[in-house]
PDB file of C-alpha atoms in Angstrom:
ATOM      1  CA  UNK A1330      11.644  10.513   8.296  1.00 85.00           C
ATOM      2  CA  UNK A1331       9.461   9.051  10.584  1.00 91.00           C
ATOM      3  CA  UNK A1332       5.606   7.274  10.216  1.00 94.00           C
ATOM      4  CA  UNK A1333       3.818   9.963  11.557  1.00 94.00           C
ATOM      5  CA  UNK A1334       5.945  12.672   9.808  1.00 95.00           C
ATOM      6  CA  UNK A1335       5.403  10.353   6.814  1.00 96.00           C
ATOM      7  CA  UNK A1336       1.373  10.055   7.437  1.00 96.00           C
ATOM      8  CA  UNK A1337       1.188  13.872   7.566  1.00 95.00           C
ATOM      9  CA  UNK A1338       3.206  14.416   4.497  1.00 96.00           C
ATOM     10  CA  UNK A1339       1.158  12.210   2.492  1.00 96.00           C
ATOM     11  CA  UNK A1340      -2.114  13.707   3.862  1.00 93.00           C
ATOM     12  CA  UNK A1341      -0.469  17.212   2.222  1.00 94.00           C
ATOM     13  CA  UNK A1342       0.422  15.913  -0.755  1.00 93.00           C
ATOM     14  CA  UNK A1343      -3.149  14.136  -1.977  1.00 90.00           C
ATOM     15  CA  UNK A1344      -5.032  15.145  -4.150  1.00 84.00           C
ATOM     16  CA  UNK A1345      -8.376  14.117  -5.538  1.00 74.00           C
ATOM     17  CA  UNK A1346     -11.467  15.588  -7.266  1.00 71.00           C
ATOM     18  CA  UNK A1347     -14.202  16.423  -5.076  1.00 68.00           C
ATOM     19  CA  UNK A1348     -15.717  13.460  -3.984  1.00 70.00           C
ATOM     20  CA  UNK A1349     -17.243  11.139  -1.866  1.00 69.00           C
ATOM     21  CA  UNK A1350     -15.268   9.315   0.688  1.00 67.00           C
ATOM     22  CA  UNK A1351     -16.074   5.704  -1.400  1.00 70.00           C
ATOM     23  CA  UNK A1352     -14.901   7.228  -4.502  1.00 81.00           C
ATOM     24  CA  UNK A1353     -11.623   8.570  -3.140  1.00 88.00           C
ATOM     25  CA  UNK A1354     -11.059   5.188  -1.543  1.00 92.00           C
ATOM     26  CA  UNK A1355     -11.478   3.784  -4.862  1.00 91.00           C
ATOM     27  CA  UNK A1356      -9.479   5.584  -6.782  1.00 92.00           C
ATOM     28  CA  UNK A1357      -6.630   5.201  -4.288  1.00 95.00           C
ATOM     29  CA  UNK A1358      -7.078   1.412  -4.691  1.00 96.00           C
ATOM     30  CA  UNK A1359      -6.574   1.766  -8.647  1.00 96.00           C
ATOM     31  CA  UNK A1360      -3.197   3.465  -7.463  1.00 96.00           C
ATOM     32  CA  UNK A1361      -2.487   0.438  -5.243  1.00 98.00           C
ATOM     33  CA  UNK A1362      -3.290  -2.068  -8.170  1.00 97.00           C
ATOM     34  CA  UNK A1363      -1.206  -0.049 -10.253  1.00 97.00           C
ATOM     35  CA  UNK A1364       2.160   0.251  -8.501  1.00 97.00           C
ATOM     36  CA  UNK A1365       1.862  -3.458  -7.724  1.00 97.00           C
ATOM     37  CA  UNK A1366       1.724  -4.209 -11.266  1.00 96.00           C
ATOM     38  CA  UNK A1367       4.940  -1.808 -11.971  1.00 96.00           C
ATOM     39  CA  UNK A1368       6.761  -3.674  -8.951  1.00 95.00           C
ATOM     40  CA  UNK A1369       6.107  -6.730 -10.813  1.00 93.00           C
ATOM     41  CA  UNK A1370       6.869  -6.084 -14.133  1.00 92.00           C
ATOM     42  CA  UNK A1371      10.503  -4.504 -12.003  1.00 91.00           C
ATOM     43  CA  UNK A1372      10.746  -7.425 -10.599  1.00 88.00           C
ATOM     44  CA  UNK A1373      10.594  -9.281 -13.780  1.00 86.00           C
ATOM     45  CA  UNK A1374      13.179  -7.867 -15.076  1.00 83.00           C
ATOM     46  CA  UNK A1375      15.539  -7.753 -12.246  1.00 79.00           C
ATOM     47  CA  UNK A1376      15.159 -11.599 -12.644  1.00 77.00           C
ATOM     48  CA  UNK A1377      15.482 -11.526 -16.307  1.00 78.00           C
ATOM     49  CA  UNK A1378      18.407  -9.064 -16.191  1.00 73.00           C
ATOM     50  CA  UNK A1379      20.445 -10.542 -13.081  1.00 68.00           C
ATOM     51  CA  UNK A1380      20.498  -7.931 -10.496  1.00 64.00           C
ATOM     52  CA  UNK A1381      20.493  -4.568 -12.519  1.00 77.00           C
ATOM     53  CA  UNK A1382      21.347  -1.815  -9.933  1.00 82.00           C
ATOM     54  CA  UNK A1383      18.233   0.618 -11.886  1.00 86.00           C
ATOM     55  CA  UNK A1384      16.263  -1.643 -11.546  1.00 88.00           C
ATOM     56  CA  UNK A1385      16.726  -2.142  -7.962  1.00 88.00           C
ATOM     57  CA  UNK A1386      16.115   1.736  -7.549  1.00 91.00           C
ATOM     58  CA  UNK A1387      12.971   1.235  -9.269  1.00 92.00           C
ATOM     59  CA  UNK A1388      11.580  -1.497  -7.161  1.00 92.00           C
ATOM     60  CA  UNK A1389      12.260   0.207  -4.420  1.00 93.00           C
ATOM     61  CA  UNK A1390      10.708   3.657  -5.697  1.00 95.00           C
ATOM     62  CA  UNK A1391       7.785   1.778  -6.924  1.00 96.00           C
ATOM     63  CA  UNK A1392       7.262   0.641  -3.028  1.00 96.00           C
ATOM     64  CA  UNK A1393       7.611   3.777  -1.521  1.00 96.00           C
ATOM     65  CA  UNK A1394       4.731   4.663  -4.479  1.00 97.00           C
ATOM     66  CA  UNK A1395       2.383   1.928  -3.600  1.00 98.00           C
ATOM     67  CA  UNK A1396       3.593   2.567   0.452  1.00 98.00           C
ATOM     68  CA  UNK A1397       1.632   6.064  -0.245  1.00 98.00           C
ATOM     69  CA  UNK A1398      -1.323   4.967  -1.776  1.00 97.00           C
ATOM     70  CA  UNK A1399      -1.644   2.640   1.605  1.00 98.00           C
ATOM     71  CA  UNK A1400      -0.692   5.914   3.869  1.00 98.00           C
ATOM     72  CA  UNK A1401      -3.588   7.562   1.864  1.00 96.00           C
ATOM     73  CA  UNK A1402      -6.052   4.935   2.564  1.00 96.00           C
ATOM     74  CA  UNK A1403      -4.969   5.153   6.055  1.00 97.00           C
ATOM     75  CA  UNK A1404      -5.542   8.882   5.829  1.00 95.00           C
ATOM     76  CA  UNK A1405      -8.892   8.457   4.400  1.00 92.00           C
ATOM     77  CA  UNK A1406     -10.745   6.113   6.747  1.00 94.00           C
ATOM     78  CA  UNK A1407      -8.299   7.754  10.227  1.00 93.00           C
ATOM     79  CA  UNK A1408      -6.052   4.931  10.906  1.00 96.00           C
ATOM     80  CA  UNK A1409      -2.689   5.046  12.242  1.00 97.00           C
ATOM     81  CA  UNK A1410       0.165   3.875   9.733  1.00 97.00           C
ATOM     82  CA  UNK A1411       1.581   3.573  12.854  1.00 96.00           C
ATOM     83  CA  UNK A1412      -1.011   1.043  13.979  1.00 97.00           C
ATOM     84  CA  UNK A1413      -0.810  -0.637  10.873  1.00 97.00           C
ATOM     85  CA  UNK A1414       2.838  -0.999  10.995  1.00 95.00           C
ATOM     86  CA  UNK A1415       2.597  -2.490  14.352  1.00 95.00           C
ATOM     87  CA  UNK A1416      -0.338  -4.590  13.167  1.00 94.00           C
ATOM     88  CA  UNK A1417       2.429  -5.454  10.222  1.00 93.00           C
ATOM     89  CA  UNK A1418       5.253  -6.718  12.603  1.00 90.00           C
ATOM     90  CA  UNK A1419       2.534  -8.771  14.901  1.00 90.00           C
ATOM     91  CA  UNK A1420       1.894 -10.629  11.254  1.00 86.00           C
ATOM     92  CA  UNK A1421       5.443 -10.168   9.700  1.00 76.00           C
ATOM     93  CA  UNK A1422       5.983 -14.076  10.227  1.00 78.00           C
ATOM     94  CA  UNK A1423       3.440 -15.035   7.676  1.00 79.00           C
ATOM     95  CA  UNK A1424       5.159 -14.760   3.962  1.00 84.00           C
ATOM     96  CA  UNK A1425       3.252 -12.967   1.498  1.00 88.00           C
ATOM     97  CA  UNK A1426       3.355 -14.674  -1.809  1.00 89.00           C
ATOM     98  CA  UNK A1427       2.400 -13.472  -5.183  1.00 88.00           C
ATOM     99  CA  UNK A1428      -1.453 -15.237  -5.224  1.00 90.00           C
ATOM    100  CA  UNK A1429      -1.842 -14.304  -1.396  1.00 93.00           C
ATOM    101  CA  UNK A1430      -1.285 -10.597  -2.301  1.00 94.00           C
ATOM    102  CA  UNK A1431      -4.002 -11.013  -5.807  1.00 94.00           C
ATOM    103  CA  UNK A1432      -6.031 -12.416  -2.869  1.00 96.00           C
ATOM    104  CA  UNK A1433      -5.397  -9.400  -0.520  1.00 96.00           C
ATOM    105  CA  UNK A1434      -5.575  -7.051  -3.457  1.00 97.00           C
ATOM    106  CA  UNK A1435      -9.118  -8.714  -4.946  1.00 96.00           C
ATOM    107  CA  UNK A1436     -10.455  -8.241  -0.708  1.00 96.00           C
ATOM    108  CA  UNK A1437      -9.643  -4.528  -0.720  1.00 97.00           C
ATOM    109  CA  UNK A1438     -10.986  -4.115  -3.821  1.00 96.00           C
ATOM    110  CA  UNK A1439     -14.009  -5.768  -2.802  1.00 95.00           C
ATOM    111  CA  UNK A1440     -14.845  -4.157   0.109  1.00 94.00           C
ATOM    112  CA  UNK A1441     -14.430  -0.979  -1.383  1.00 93.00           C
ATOM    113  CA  UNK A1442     -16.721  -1.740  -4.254  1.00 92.00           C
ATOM    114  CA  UNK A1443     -19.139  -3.182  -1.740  1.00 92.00           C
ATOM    115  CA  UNK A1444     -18.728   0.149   0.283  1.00 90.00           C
ATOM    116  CA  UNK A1445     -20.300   2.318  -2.680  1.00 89.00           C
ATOM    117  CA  UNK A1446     -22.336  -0.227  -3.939  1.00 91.00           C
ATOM    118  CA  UNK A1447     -24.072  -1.336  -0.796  1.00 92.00           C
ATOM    119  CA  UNK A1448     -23.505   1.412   2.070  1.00 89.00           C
ATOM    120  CA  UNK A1449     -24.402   4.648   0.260  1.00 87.00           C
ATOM    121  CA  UNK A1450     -20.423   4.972   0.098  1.00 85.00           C
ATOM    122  CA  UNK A1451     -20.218   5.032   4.086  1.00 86.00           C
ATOM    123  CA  UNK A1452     -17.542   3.499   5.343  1.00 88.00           C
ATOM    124  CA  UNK A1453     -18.873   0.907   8.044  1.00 90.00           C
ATOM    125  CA  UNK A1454     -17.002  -0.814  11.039  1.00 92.00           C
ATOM    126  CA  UNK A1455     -16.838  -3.804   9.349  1.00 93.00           C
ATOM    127  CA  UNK A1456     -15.797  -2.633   5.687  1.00 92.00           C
ATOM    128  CA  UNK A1457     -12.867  -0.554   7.751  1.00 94.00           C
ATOM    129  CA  UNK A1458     -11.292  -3.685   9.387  1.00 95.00           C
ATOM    130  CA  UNK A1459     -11.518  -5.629   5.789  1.00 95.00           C
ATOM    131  CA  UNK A1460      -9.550  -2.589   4.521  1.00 96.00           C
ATOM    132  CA  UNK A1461      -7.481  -2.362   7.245  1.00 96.00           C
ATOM    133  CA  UNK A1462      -7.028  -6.040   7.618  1.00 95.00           C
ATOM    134  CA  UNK A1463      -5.987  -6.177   3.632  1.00 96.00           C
ATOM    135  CA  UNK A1464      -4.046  -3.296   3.898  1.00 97.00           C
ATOM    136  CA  UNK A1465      -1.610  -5.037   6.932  1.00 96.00           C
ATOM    137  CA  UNK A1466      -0.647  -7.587   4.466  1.00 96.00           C
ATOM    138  CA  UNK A1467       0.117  -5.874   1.566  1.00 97.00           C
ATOM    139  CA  UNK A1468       2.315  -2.991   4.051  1.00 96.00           C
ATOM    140  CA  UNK A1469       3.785  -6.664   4.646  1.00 96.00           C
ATOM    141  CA  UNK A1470       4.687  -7.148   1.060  1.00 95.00           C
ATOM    142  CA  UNK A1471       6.498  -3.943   1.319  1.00 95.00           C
ATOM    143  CA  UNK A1472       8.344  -5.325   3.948  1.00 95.00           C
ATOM    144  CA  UNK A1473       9.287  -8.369   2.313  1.00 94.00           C
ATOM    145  CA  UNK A1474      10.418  -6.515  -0.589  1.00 93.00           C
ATOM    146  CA  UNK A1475      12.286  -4.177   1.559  1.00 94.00           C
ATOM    147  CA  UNK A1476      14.094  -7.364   3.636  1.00 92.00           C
ATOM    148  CA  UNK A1477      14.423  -9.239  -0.075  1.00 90.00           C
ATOM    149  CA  UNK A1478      16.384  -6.525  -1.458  1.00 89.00           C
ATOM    150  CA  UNK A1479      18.263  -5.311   1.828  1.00 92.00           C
ATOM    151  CA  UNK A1480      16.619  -1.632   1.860  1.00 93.00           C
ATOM    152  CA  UNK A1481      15.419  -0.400   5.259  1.00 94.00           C
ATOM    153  CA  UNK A1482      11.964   0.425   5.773  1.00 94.00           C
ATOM    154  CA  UNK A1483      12.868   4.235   6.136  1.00 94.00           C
ATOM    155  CA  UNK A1484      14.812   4.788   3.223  1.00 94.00           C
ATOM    156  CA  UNK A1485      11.729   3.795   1.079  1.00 95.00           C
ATOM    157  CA  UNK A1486      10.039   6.400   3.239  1.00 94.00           C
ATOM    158  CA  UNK A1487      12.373   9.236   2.337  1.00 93.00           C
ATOM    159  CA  UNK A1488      12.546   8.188  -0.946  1.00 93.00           C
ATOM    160  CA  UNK A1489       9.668   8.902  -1.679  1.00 93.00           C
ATOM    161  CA  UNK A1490       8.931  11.952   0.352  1.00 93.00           C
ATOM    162  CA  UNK A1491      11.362  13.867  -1.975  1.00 88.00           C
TER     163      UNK A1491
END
C-alpha cells in the first residue's frame, strides 16, 4: 500500500462525533498520546524481556496505530502525508529521543488547545505549521522505530490497513 492509498483509507475509516474541527483535532491527539504510551510500555518490555518476537509485532502494530492518528490529523487540517513524509526524510538526520518527542507531543498538544481556546476552534496558518511542524517529528519517531527494529515503512502501513 501506498501513502496516498493509505491517506484515503484512513480518511474512510474515521470516525468521530459530530464536531467541531478543534474538537476532532483534539481528540485525535488523545489517540496520539495514547499509542505513544503503549509503544513505550512495548518497548519496555522488549528491553526487559530480551527481544520477544510478540512483542516486536506489537511495537510495530502500535506504530502503524499512532501512524493513523497522524494520517488523521493530516486528513483533518488537508495536508499531504505525502508532504509530511517528504518533510520527514528532509529532517530524518536529526534523532528523536524520548524527551524530544514529550517535547513534540506537549507542542501539538498545545497548539491544539490554543486552537479552541483562543481561535474560536479555527484552525489558523500559524497553528497548522505548529501541527504540522510537530507532527514531522513524531512521523520521524515512527521511522526510527521502524529502522530500530528493521521493519519497512510500508509494512507498518499494511499492517495496519487490515
Amino acid at each position: 500500500m501506498d501513502i496516498e492509498h493509505y491517506q484515503k483509507f484512513v480518511n474512510k475509516t474515521a470516525f468521530f462525533p459530530k464536531s467541531s474541527q478543534g474538537r476532532n483535532l483534539s481528540y485525535l491527539v488523545m489517540g496520539i498520546v495514547e499509542e505513544v504510551g503503549e509503544i513505550f510500555e512495548f518497548i519496555v518490555k522488549k528491553e526487559t524481556l530480551n527481544e520477544n518476537e510478540y512483542i516486536l509485532e506489537q511495537i510495530i502494530k502500535e506504530s502503524g496505530d499512532l501512524l493513523w492518528y497522524i494520517t488523521a490529523i493530516c486528513n483533518e487540517i488537508n495536508f499531504s502525508l505525502e508532504r509530511l513524509m517528504q518533510y520527514a526524510k528532509v529532517k530524518k538526520n536529526k534523532h528523536i529521543s524520548n524527551n524530544s518527542l514529550l517535547i513534540y507531543l506537549g507542542n501539538l498538544s498545545g497548539a491544539v488547545k490554543k486552537m479552541i481556546r483562543d481561535d474560536n476552534e479555527k484552525i489558523t496558518d500559524k497553528k497548522s505549521d505548529l501541527i504540522i511542524n510537530n507532527l514531522c517529528y513524531i512521523l520521524i519517531f515512527v521511522l526510527q522505530l521502524c529502522d530500530e527494529n528493521n521493519v519497512k515503512f510500508k509494512v507498518v502501513l499494511e499492517i495496519n490497513a487490515k
